Every structure is written in structure tokens, then in C-alpha cells.
Amino acid sequence: MKLLRMSFWWSIVVWFLLASSNLVESKCAYEAIFNFGDSNTDTGGFYAAFPSQGSPYGMTFFKRPVGRPTDGRVITDFLAQALGLPFVSPYLQSIGSDFRHGANFATSASTVLMPQTSLFVSGVSPFYLDVQLRQFKEFKAKVDASQGKGNTNLPPSDIFGKSLYTFYIGQNDFTGNLASQGIGGVKQYLPQVVSQITSTIKEIYGLGGRTFMVLNLSPIGCYPMFLVQLSHDSSDIDEFGCLKSYNNAVVEYNNMLKDALAQTRKELSDANVVYVDTHSVLLELFQHPTSHGLKYGTRACCGHGGGSYNFNQQVFCGNTKEINGQTLSATACEDPYNYVSWDGIHATEAANKQMAQAILSDSHFDPSFSLHKLCDIQPIG
């Protein structure tokens, strides 16, 4: 009798432990993230290919440079955390990578279209979108070939239909030739940029992808770098200190992208093709930083020169140069959490977090799309 009582109570304990674990277990329809992009979501790809980035990048979260062009985390880091996934490893990182939950193909300075000039002259990455797509195809082929061979760093072959495919790319196509061609010249090839993005989505759909999130372009007219570099007069500056003509051109591009994704959605009727409006979130941060717990909109945290922008195009963040007999250093502020712009062209971790929170609120999608219905969203710290 005593043995039966012990067995009974032990069964109750086991049942309670199992029930409790189920209550806290995170459930999500997406088991991996595959990201395509430029520096806005680069988690170390460019750095793995061309090691050079030093202090003070990564100072806020990682406490050391980790190849992210910001002081801490980028949007995809926060998204992975919210879905209960680890940070997605860069595809180009050969040491220490774990691809069981996806891969990040983004690299800094990447473009959508193939660069037409020398890498070192144009300052763009060789890993443009079509190369990133080819890398994804190679990754998938290796995953398929590895099944049953005990490779613990790769996902199962059915992962591709249970993944979230994110795109945050196109900014370098837009900005790369603004100084030389002006807005009018750049607008001529933006339809090609949009077409390449949608054709990439269709190719990945053919390989099993079913959920695509495409982030639109940020308001470049508010970045300190472009406020310093791009020619303009005072009449082009709006009440918030941003360049009106350039921001208006970005809005035109974003509308073009939105329309193209709507057409793609019709063609891929069983897929989720979602337009993500992070532009409005970042614009609001630039225009009203103090309303969102920040202090500085169009001023860079890491730079040189002080003033309204704290940006010197001759001395980029973390660098020291001798110019006209003077040694100039572009150093980081001590409070990047008060800034929208990290180094004049990239967002701070604080801004990235607020953009991620906006995405996770399900209120910046077209069409309406709810991650909360598909996943137990985890808090992002």
C-alpha cells in the first residue's frame, strides 16, 4: 500500500512538472530566419570577409566589436530574440557559426543591383542581392545533402518552409550615386531595384519559402552623413532639420516597392508577402526623439566635429587621421542610448530596438499580419 501511495504521488509530481514546462515553452510557427540585406542588418558578414572594424562598435551590448555597424544589436537580433531564436549567424562566418535556426546573408555596403564599377572605387560590397540568393541556394543544397550524416550545425531539410525570410536592402542603390547623378538620375533605375527584390522572393518561394517580410527604406534625408555630404540649400531643410527632397524621393520608392509586393502577393497566393513600414518609425524618431526617450535626432553619437551633426566625412567613426597637420579622431559618445544615429549613417541599438518593437506590435504591416498569432512573442531586453 505504501508503495502504491508513493507511485501515485510521484505520478502527480511528474504530471505537474510536465504541465508546468508546457506552460512556459515557447511556440512559434517559424523555426529559422533567413535574412538578406546590407549594413542595417549585417551581423558580421562583411567583417568576416574583410576584418577591419574596431572599437567602439558593439560597445553597448556586446562590449566589443562583433561586425555589426552599430553600438549594439540590429533589428534582426531583436526579431530573433522575440521569436525565441538565437542570434542568426552570418553565412560568411566560418568559425563558431550555428545555422540550425537560419543564416544571415546581409553584408555592409551591399546593393540590390550588381555594382557596375570597381569595388574599391565605388565603396560597395561584392555581395549584392543576387550573390546572397546564390549563397542561400548553396546553403539549401548543403542542408539537403547533409541529412542523416549527423551535422549538428545545420537544420533539417524541412526548415525552409517553416522559416521567416526578411529583406532590408536597397539603401545603397539609392544613396550610392546621389552625389554624382542627383535624385533624377537615381530614380531611373529604382524600378530595377524593386523588380530584383520581387524576383528574388519568387525564387525563394520556388525553393519552399512561404513568409517574406520586406522592410522599406529609411528617411535618408535625416541622417547626419547625408546632411553633410549632399548638396542642398536652406529651403530644402524641413522644420525637423531633414532634407525634404531626398526624403520625398524615398517615399516615392517605398510606394513603388509596396505596389510591387502587392502584385507579387497576388501571384503567390499561398504565401505571406508583407511590406514592413519601418520608415515611418525611424522618421518619427528623427523628428521627435524626446517623445520616445531619446535626446538627439540628426546628430551622430560616434563622429568628429561636434555641432549639429557631429559628422566629418574625412574621419569616420572609430578612426584617427592626420589632416592638414592636425590629428583628428572620431570617437563615440558615452550615451548612445540617447541617439537615433550611431555613426551618421546607421541607427543606434536604441533606435533599432524601437523599430523592432514597432514591427512586433503588428501595426506596421501591409497587409495586416500578426506574428503574435503565430508565435509566443518573447520580451526583448
PDB file of C-alpha atoms in Angstrom, residues 174 178-179 182-183 218-222 226-227 229-232 236 242-252 279:
ATOM      1  CA  PHE A 174      19.511  54.709 -53.611  1.00  0.00           C
ATOM      2  CA  LEU A 178      23.104  60.590 -55.347  1.00  0.00           C
ATOM      3  CA  ALA A 179      26.143  62.884 -55.232  1.00  0.00           C
ATOM      4  CA  GLY A 182      21.240  63.556 -58.281  1.00  0.00           C
ATOM      5  CA  ILE A 183      17.756  62.390 -57.412  1.00  0.00           C
ATOM      6  CA  SER A 218      14.699  54.721 -44.099  1.00  0.00           C
ATOM      7  CA  PRO A 219      14.429  58.535 -44.366  1.00  0.00           C
ATOM      8  CA  ILE A 220      17.986  59.138 -45.569  1.00  0.00           C
ATOM      9  CA  GLY A 221      17.434  62.884 -45.571  1.00  0.00           C
ATOM     10  CA  CYS A 222      17.649  62.814 -41.773  1.00  0.00           C
ATOM     11  CA  PHE A 226      23.810  62.937 -45.996  1.00  0.00           C
ATOM     12  CA  LEU A 227      23.018  66.244 -44.364  1.00  0.00           C
ATOM     13  CA  GLN A 229      27.546  65.344 -47.921  1.00  0.00           C
ATOM     14  CA  LEU A 230      24.584  66.056 -50.193  1.00  0.00           C
ATOM     15  CA  SER A 231      24.288  69.458 -51.795  1.00  0.00           C
ATOM     16  CA  HIS A 232      21.242  71.448 -50.735  1.00  0.00           C
ATOM     17  CA  ASP A 236      15.331  72.078 -48.623  1.00  0.00           C
ATOM     18  CA  CYS A 242      15.894  66.865 -42.532  1.00  0.00           C
ATOM     19  CA  LEU A 243      16.289  67.120 -46.308  1.00  0.00           C
ATOM     20  CA  LYS A 244      12.818  67.339 -47.841  1.00  0.00           C
ATOM     21  CA  SER A 245      13.670  66.455 -51.448  1.00  0.00           C
ATOM     22  CA  TYR A 246      15.610  63.315 -50.556  1.00  0.00           C
ATOM     23  CA  ASN A 247      13.024  62.102 -48.066  1.00  0.00           C
ATOM     24  CA  ASN A 248      10.272  62.676 -50.624  1.00  0.00           C
ATOM     25  CA  ALA A 249      12.212  60.578 -53.134  1.00  0.00           C
ATOM     26  CA  VAL A 250      12.480  57.775 -50.583  1.00  0.00           C
ATOM     27  CA  VAL A 251       8.711  57.885 -50.081  1.00  0.00           C
ATOM     28  CA  GLU A 252       8.232  57.512 -53.855  1.00  0.00           C
ATOM     29  CA  HIS A 279      10.414  54.193 -42.466  1.00  0.00           C
TER      30      HIS A 279
END
